[in-house]
mmCIF file of C-alpha atoms and ligand atoms in Angstrom:
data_model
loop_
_atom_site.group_PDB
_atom_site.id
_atom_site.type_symbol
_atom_site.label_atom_id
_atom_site.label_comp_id
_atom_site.label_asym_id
_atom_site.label_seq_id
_atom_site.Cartn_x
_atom_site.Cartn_y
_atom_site.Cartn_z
ATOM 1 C CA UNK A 1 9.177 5.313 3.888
ATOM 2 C CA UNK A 2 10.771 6.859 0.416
ATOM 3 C CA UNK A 3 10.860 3.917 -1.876
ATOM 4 C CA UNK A 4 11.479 3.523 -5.741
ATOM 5 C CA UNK A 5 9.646 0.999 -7.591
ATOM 6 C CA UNK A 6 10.796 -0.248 -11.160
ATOM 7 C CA UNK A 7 8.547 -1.933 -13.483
ATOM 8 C CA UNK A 8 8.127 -5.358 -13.383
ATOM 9 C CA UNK A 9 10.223 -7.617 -15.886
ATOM 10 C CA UNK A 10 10.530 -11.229 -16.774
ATOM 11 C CA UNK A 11 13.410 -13.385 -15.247
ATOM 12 C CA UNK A 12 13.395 -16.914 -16.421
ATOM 13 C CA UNK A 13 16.011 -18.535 -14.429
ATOM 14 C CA UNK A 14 16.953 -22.632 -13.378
ATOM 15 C CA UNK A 15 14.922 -22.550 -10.429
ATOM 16 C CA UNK A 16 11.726 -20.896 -12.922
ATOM 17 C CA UNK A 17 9.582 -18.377 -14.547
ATOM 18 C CA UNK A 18 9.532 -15.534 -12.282
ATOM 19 C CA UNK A 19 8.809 -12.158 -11.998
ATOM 20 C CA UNK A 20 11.473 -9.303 -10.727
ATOM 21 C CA UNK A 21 10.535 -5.824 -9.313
ATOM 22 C CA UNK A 22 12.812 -4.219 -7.824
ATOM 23 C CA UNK A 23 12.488 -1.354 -4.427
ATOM 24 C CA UNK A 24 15.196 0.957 -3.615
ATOM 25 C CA UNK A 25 15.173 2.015 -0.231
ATOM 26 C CA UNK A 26 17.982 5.227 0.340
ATOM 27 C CA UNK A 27 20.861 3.464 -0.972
ATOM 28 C CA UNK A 28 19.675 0.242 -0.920
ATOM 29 C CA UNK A 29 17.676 -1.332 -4.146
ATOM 30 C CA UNK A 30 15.743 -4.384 -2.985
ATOM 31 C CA UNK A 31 14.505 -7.379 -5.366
ATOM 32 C CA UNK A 32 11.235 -9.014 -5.597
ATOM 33 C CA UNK A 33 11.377 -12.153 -7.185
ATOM 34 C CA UNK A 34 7.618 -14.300 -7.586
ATOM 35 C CA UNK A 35 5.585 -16.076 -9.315
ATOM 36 C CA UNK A 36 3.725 -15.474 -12.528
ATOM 37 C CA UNK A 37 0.527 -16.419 -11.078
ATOM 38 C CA UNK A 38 0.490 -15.321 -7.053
ATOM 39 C CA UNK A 39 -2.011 -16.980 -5.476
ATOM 40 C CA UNK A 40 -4.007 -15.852 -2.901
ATOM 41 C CA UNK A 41 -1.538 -16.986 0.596
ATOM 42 C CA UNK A 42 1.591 -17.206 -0.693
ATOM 43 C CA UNK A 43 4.434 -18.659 0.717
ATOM 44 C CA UNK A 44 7.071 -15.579 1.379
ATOM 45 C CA UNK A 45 10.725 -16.467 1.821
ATOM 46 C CA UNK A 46 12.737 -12.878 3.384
ATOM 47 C CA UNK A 47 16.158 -13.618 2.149
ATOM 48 C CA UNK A 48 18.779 -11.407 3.063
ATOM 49 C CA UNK A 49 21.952 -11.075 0.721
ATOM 50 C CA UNK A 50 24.898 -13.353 1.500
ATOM 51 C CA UNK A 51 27.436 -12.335 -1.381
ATOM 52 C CA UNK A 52 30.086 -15.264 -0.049
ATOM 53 C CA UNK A 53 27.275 -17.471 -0.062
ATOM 54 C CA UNK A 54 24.497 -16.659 -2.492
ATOM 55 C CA UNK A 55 26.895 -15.731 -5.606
ATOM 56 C CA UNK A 56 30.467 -18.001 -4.416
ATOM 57 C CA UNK A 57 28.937 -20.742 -2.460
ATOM 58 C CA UNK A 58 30.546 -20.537 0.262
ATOM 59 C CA UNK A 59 30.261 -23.364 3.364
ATOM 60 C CA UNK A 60 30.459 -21.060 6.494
ATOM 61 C CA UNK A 61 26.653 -20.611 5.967
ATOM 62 C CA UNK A 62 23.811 -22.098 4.880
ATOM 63 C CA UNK A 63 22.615 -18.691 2.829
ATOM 64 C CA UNK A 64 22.854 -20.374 -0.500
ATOM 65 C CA UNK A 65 21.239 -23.549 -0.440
ATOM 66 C CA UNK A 66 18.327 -21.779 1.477
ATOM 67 C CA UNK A 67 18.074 -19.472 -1.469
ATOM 68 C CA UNK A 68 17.757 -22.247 -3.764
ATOM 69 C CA UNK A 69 15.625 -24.086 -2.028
ATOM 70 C CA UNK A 70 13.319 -21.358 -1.634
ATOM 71 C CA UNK A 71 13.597 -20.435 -5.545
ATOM 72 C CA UNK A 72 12.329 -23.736 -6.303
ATOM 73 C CA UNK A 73 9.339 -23.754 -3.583
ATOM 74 C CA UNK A 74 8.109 -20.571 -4.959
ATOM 75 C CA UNK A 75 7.811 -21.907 -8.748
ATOM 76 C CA UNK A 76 6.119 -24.644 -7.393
ATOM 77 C CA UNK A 77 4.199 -23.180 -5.009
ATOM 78 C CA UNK A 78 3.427 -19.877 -6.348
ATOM 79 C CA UNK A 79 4.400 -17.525 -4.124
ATOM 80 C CA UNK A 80 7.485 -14.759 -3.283
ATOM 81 C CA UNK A 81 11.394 -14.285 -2.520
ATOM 82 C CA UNK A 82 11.958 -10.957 -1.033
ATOM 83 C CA UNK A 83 15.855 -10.383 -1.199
ATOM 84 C CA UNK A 84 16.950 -7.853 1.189
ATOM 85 C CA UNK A 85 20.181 -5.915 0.321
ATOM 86 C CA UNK A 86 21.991 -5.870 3.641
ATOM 87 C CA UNK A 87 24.788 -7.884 3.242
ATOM 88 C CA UNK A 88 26.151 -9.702 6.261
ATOM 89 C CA UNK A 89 23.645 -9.414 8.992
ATOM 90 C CA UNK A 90 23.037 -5.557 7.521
ATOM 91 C CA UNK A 91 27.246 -4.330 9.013
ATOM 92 C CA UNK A 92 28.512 -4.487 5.299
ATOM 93 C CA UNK A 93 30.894 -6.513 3.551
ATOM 94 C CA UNK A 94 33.773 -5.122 4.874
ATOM 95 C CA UNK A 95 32.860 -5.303 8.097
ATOM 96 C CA UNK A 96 31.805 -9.101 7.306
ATOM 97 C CA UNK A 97 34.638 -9.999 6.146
ATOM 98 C CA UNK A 98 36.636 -8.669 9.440
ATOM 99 C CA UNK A 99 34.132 -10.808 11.027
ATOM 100 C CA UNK A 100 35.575 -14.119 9.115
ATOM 101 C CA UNK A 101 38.791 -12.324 9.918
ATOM 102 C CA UNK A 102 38.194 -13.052 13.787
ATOM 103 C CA UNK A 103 36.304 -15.909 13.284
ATOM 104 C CA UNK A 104 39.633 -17.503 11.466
ATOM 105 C CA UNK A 105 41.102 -16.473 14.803
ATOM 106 C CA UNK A 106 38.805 -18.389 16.663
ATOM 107 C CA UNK A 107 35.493 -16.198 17.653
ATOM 108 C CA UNK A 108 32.253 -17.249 17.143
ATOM 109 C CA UNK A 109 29.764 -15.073 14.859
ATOM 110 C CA UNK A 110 28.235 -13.103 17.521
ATOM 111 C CA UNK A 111 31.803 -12.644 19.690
ATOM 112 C CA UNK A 112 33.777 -11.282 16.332
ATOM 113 C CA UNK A 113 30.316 -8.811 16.019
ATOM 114 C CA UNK A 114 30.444 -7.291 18.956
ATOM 115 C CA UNK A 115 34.022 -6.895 19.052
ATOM 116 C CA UNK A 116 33.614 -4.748 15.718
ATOM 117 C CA UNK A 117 31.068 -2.652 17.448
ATOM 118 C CA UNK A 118 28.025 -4.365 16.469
ATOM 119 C CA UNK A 119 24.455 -6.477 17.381
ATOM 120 C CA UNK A 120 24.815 -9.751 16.955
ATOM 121 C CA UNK A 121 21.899 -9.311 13.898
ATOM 122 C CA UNK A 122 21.438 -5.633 12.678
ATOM 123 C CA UNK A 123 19.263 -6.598 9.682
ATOM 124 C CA UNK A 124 15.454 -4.627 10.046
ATOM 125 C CA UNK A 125 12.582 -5.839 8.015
ATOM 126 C CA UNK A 126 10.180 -2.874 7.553
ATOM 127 C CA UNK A 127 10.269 -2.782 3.918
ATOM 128 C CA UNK A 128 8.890 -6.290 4.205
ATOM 129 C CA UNK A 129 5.674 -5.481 4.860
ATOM 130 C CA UNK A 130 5.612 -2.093 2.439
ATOM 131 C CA UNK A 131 6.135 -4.861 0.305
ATOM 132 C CA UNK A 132 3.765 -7.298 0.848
ATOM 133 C CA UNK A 133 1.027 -4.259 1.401
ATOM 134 C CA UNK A 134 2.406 -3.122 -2.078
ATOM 135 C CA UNK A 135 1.151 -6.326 -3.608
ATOM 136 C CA UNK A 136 -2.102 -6.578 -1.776
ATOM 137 C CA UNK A 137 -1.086 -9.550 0.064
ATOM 138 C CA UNK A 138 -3.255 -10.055 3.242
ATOM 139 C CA UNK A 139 -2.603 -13.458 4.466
ATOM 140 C CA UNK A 140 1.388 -15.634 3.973
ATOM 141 C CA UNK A 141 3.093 -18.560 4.736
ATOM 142 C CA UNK A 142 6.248 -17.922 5.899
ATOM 143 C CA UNK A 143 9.895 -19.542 4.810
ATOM 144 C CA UNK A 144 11.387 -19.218 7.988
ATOM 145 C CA UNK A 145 13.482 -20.609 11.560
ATOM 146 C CA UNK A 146 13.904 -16.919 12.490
ATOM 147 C CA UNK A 147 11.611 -15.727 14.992
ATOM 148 C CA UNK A 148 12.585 -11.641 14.347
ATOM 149 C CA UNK A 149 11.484 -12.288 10.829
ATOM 150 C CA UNK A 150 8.067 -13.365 12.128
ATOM 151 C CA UNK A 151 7.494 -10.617 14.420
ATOM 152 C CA UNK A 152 8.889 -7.968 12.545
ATOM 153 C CA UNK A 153 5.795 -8.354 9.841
ATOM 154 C CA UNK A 154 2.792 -6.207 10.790
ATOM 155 C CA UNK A 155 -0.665 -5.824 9.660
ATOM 156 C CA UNK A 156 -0.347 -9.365 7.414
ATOM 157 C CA UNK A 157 -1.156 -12.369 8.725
ATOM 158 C CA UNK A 158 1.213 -15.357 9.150
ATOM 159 C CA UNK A 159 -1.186 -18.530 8.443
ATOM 160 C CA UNK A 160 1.727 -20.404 8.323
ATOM 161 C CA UNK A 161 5.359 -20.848 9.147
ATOM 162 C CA UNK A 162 7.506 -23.604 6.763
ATOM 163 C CA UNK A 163 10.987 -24.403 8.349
ATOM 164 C CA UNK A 164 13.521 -24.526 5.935
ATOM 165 C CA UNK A 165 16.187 -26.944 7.378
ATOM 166 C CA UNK A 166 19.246 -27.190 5.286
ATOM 167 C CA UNK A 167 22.109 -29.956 5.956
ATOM 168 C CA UNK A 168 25.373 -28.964 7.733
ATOM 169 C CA UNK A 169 28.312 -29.221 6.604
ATOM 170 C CA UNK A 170 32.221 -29.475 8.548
ATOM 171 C CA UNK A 171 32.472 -25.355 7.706
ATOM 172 C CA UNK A 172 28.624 -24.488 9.047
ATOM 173 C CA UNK A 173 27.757 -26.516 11.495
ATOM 174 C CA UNK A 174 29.024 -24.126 14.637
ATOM 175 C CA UNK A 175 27.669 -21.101 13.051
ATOM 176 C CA UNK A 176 24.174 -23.018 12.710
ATOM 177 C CA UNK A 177 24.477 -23.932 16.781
ATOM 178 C CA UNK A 178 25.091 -20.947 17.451
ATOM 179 C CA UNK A 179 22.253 -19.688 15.262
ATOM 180 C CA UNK A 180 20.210 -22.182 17.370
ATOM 181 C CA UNK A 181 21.256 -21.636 20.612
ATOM 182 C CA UNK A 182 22.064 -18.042 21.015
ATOM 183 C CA UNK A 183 20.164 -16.198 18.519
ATOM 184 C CA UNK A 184 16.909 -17.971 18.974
ATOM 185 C CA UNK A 185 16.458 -19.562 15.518
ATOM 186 C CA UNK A 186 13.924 -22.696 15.472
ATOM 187 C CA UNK A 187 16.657 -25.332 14.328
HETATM 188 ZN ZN1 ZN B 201 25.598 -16.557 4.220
#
């Protein structure tokens, strides 16, 4: 695995004092955002980017208030965001916004993927454990309701996993059933 690491810089933000280091895999650059003092068994939230929801707050998802929340648990808790550049289930922002195209016509999240040609969920997570093994971390507890997250990390042990169980809202709630029912997430 070819990855670019940057040096490590302060980000004081409203959610806390972190850390950033960024990892650029091929064309995508990857940030690490933690705590200034990482303890020993962390709690590790895998957050992939959601652009309509992280940066515009958006209500067809629940991306954004799951980023927050895990922002603050880290500063309290000490322990790690790992925000994963692949937008939109990893097909792209074009392609995720066709997907809201269909969905506007009346397909569900998975149906208006595969008529575009992809998985329901393309997103990988080997750089996950590069970087966890990159920061000596042995042992986590995991921010998670996605089971594919929590078999996808290898050699690190999982003493842990933390739901994190945001409120629906009118826009979300479908896409969070269907998250439930169909993709497997523990809802
Ligand atoms: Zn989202």
């Amino acid at each position: 695995m070819n990855i670019t690491i940057s040096d490590v810089a302060n980000l004081p933000s409203r959610f806390g004092n972190f850390n950033v280091k960024a990892f650029k895999e091929g064309e995508k650059e990857h940030l690490v955002i933690y705590a200034k003092n990482l303890e020993n068994e962390p709690v590790v939230r895998v957050h992939s980017e959601c652009l309509t929801g992280d940066a515009l707050g958006s209500l067809k998802c629940d991306c954004r208030d799951q980023l927050e929340y895990a922002l603050k648990l880290i500063n309290e808790q000490e322990g790690m965001v790992i925000y994963l550049r692949q937008e939109g289930r990893n097909i792209g922002l074009l392609n995720k916004i066709n997907a809201y195209a269909l969905q506007d016509k009346g397909l569900n999240t998975i149906e208006a993927n595969h008529q575009l040609g992809f998985a329901a969920d393309e997103r990988t997570y080997e750089v996950v454990t590069f970087i966890l093994n990159y920061f000596k971390i042995k042992k986590i507890k995991l921010l998670t309701n996605n089971p594919d997250k929590i078999n996808s990390i290898e050699g690190i042990e999982i003493i842990e996993r933390l739901p994190i169980i945001m409120e629906s809202n009118e826009f979300n709630a479908d896409y969070l059933d269907v998250k439930r029912d169909e993709m497997g997430h523990l809802l």
